[in-house]
mmCIF file of C-alpha atoms in Angstrom:
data_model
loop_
_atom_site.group_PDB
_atom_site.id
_atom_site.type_symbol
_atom_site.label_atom_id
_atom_site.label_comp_id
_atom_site.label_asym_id
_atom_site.label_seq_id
_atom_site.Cartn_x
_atom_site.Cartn_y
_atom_site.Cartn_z
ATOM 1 C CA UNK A 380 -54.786 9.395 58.965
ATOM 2 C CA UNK A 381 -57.152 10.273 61.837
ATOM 3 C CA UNK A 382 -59.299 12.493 59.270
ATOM 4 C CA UNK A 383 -59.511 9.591 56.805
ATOM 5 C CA UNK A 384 -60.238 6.909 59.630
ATOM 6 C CA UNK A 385 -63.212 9.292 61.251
ATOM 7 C CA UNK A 386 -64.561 10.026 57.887
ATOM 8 C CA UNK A 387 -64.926 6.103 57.183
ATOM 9 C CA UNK A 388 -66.150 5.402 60.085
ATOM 10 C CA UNK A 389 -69.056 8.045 59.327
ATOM 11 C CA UNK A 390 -69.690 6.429 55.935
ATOM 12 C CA UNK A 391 -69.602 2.834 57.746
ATOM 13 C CA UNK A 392 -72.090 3.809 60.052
ATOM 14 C CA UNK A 393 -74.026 6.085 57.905
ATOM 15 C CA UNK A 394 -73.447 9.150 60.110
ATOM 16 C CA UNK A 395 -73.372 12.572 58.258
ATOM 17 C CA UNK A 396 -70.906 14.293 58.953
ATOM 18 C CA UNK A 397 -70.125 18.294 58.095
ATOM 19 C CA UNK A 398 -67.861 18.518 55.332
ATOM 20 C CA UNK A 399 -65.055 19.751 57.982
ATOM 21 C CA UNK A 400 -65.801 17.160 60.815
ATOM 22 C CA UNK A 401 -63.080 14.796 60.332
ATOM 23 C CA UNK A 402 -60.365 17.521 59.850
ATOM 24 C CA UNK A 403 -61.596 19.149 63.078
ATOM 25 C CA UNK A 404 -61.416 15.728 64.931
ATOM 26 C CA UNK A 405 -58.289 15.394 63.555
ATOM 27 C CA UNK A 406 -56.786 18.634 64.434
ATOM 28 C CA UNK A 407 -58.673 18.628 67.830
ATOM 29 C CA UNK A 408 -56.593 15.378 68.743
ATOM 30 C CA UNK A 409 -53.295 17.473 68.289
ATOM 31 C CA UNK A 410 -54.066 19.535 70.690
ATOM 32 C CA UNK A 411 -54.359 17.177 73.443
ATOM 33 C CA UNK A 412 -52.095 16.852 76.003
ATOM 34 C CA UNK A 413 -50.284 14.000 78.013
ATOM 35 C CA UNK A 414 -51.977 12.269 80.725
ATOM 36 C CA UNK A 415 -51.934 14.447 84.361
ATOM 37 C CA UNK A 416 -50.392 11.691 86.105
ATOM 38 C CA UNK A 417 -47.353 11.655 83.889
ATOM 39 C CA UNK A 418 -45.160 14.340 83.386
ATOM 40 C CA UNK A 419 -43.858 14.719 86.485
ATOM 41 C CA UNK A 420 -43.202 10.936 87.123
ATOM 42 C CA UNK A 421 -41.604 10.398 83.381
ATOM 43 C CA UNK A 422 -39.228 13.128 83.905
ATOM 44 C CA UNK A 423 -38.117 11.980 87.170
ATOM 45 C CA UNK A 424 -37.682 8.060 85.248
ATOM 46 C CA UNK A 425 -35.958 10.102 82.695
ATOM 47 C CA UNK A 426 -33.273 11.293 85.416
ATOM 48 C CA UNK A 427 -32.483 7.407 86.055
ATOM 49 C CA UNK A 428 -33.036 6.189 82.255
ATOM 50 C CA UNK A 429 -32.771 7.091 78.532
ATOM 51 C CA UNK A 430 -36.461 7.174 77.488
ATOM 52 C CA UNK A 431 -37.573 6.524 74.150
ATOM 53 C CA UNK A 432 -40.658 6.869 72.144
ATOM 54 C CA UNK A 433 -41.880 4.327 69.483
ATOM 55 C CA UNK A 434 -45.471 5.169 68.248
ATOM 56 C CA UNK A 435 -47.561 4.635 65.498
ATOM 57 C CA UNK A 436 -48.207 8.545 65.218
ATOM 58 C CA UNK A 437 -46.138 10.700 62.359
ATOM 59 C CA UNK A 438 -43.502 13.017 62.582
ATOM 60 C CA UNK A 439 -45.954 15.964 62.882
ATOM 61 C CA UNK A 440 -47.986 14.797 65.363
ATOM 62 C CA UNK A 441 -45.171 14.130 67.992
ATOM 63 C CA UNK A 442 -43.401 17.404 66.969
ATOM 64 C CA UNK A 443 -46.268 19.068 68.705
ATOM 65 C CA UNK A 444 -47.218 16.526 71.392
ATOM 66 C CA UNK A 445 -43.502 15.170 72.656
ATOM 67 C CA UNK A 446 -42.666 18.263 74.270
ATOM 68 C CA UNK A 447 -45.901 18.541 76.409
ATOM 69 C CA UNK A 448 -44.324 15.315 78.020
ATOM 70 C CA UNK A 449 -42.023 17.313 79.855
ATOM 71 C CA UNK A 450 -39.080 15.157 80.132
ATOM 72 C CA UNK A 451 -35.998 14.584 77.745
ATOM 73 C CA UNK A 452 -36.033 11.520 74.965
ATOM 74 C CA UNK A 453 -32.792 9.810 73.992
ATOM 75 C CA UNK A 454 -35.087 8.814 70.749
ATOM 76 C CA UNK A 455 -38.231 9.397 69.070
ATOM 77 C CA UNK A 456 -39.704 7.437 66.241
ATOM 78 C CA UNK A 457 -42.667 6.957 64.574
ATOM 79 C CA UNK A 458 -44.044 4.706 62.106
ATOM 80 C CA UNK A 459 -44.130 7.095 59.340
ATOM 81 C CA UNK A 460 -40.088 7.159 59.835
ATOM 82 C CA UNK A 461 -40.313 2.702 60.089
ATOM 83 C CA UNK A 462 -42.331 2.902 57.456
ATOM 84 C CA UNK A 463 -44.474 0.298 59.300
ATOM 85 C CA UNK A 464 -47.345 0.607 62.304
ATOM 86 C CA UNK A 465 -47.007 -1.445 65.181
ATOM 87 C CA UNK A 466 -47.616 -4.554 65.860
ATOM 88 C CA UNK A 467 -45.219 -5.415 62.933
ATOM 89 C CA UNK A 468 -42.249 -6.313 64.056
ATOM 90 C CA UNK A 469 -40.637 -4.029 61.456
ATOM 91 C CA UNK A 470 -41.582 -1.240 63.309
ATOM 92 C CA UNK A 471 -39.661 -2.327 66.434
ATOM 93 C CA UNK A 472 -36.901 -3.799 64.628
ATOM 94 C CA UNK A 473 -36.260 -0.123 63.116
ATOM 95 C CA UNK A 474 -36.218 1.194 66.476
ATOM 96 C CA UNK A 475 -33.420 -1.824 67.883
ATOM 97 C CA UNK A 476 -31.789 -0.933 64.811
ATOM 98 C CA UNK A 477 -31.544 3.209 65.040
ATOM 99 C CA UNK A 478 -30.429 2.922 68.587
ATOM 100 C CA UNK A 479 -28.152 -0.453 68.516
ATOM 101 C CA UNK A 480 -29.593 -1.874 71.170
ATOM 102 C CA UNK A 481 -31.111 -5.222 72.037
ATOM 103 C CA UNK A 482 -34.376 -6.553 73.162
ATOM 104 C CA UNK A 483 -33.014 -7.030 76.380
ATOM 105 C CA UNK A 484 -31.650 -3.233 76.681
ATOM 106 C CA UNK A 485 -35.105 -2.520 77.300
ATOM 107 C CA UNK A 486 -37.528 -1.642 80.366
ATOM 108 C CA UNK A 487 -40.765 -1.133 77.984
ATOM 109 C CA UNK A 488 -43.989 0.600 79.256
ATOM 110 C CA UNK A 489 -47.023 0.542 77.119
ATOM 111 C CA UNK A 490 -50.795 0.886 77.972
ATOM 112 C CA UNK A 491 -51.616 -1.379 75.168
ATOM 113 C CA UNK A 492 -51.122 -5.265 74.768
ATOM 114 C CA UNK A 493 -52.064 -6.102 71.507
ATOM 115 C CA UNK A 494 -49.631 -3.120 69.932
ATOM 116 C CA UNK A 495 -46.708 -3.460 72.153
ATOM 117 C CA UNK A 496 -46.494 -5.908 74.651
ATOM 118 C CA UNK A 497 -47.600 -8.941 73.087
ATOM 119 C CA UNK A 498 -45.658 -8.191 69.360
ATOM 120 C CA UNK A 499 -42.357 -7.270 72.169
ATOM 121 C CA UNK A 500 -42.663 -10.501 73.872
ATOM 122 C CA UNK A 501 -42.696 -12.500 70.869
ATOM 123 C CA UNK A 502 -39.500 -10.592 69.756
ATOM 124 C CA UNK A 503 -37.503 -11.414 73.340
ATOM 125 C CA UNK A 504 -38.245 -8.514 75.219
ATOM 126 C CA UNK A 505 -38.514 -9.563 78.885
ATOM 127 C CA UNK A 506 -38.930 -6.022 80.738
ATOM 128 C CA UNK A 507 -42.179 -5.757 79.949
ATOM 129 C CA UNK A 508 -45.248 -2.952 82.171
ATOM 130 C CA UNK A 509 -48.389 -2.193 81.429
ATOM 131 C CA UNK A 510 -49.727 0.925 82.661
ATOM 132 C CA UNK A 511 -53.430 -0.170 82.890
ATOM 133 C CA UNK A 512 -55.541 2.243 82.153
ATOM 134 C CA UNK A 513 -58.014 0.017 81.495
ATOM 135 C CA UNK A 514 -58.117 0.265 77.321
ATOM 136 C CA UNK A 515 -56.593 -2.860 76.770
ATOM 137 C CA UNK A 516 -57.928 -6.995 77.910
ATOM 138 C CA UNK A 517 -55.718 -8.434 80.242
ATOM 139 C CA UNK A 518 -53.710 -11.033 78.336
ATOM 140 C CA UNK A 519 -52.022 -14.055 80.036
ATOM 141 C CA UNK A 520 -49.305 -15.439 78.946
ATOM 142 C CA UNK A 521 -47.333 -12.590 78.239
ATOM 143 C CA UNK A 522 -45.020 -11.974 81.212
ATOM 144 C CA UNK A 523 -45.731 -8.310 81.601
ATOM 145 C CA UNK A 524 -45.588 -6.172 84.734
ATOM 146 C CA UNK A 525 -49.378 -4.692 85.558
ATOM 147 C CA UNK A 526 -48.756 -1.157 87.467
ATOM 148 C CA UNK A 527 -51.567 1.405 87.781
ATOM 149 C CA UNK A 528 -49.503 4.824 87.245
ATOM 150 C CA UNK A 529 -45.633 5.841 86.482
ATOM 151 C CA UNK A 530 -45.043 6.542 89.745
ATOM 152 C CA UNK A 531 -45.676 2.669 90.806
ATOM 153 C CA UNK A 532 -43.266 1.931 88.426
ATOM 154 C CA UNK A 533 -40.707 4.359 90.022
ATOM 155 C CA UNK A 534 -41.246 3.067 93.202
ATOM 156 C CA UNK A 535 -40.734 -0.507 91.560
ATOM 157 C CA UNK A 536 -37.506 0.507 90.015
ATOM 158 C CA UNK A 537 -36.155 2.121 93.283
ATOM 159 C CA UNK A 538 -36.239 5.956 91.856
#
């Protein structure tokens, strides 16, 4: 997905690209790792909570990437498993439904609006934090929780 996506983006543009570019931007994404400021504060959430992963990346993808989180997952799922990207509902109704839980079973974190927290709110969930890290508008109306790192949010949920 992310070699097709660079490679029309190239053509949109008219940017030549080497024959190779978009599967080396592709594969250079999977070798990123998380954040700096969250391992250490997601593992210690993960102590007090069951933390679970919804995101519009495939299986592959977070094969290689979950476990440079450092911290353990009570679920993982992706959109290629949904068989739908967020914002569709779909894709968050697979995850309710794969874990039996409700809307309100949730404290979601997400540093985007327009894929999580908005799509969530419409749905019922109510626990709702952005960790701004600046990518996304601020959007009123939502109810959502602004916090600047994970380890705000600790502090906010007493851990």
């Amino acid at each position: 997905t992310l070699q097709d996506a660079f490679e029309r983006v190239c053509r949109k543009w008219g940017v030549k690209a080497a024959p190779d570019a978009g599967k080396r931007f592709a594969d250079g994404v999977r070798s990123w790792g998380p954040h700096a400021d969250i391992p250490e504060p997601l593992k210690k959430m993960g102590e007090h909570y069951k933390l679970v992963i919804l995101s519009n990346a495939d299986d592959s993808f977070l094969a290689d990437s979950v476990p440079r989180l450092g911290a353990d997952f009570h679920g993982v799922f992706t959109a290629e498993q949904a068989g739908f990207y967020k914002p569709r509902y779909a894709a968050f109704e697979y995850m309710l439904d794969r874990l039996d839980a409700s809307p309100e079973d949730f404290v979601h974190v997400s540093s985007h609006t327009r894929y999580d927290l908005m799509p969530m709110h419409d749905m019922g969930f109510r626990n709702l934090v952005l960790l701004d890290r600046g990518c996304d508008p601020v959007t009123h109306g939502y109810d959502y929780v602004t916090v600047k790192s994970l380890d705000e949010l600790n502090q906010m949920l007493g851990i």
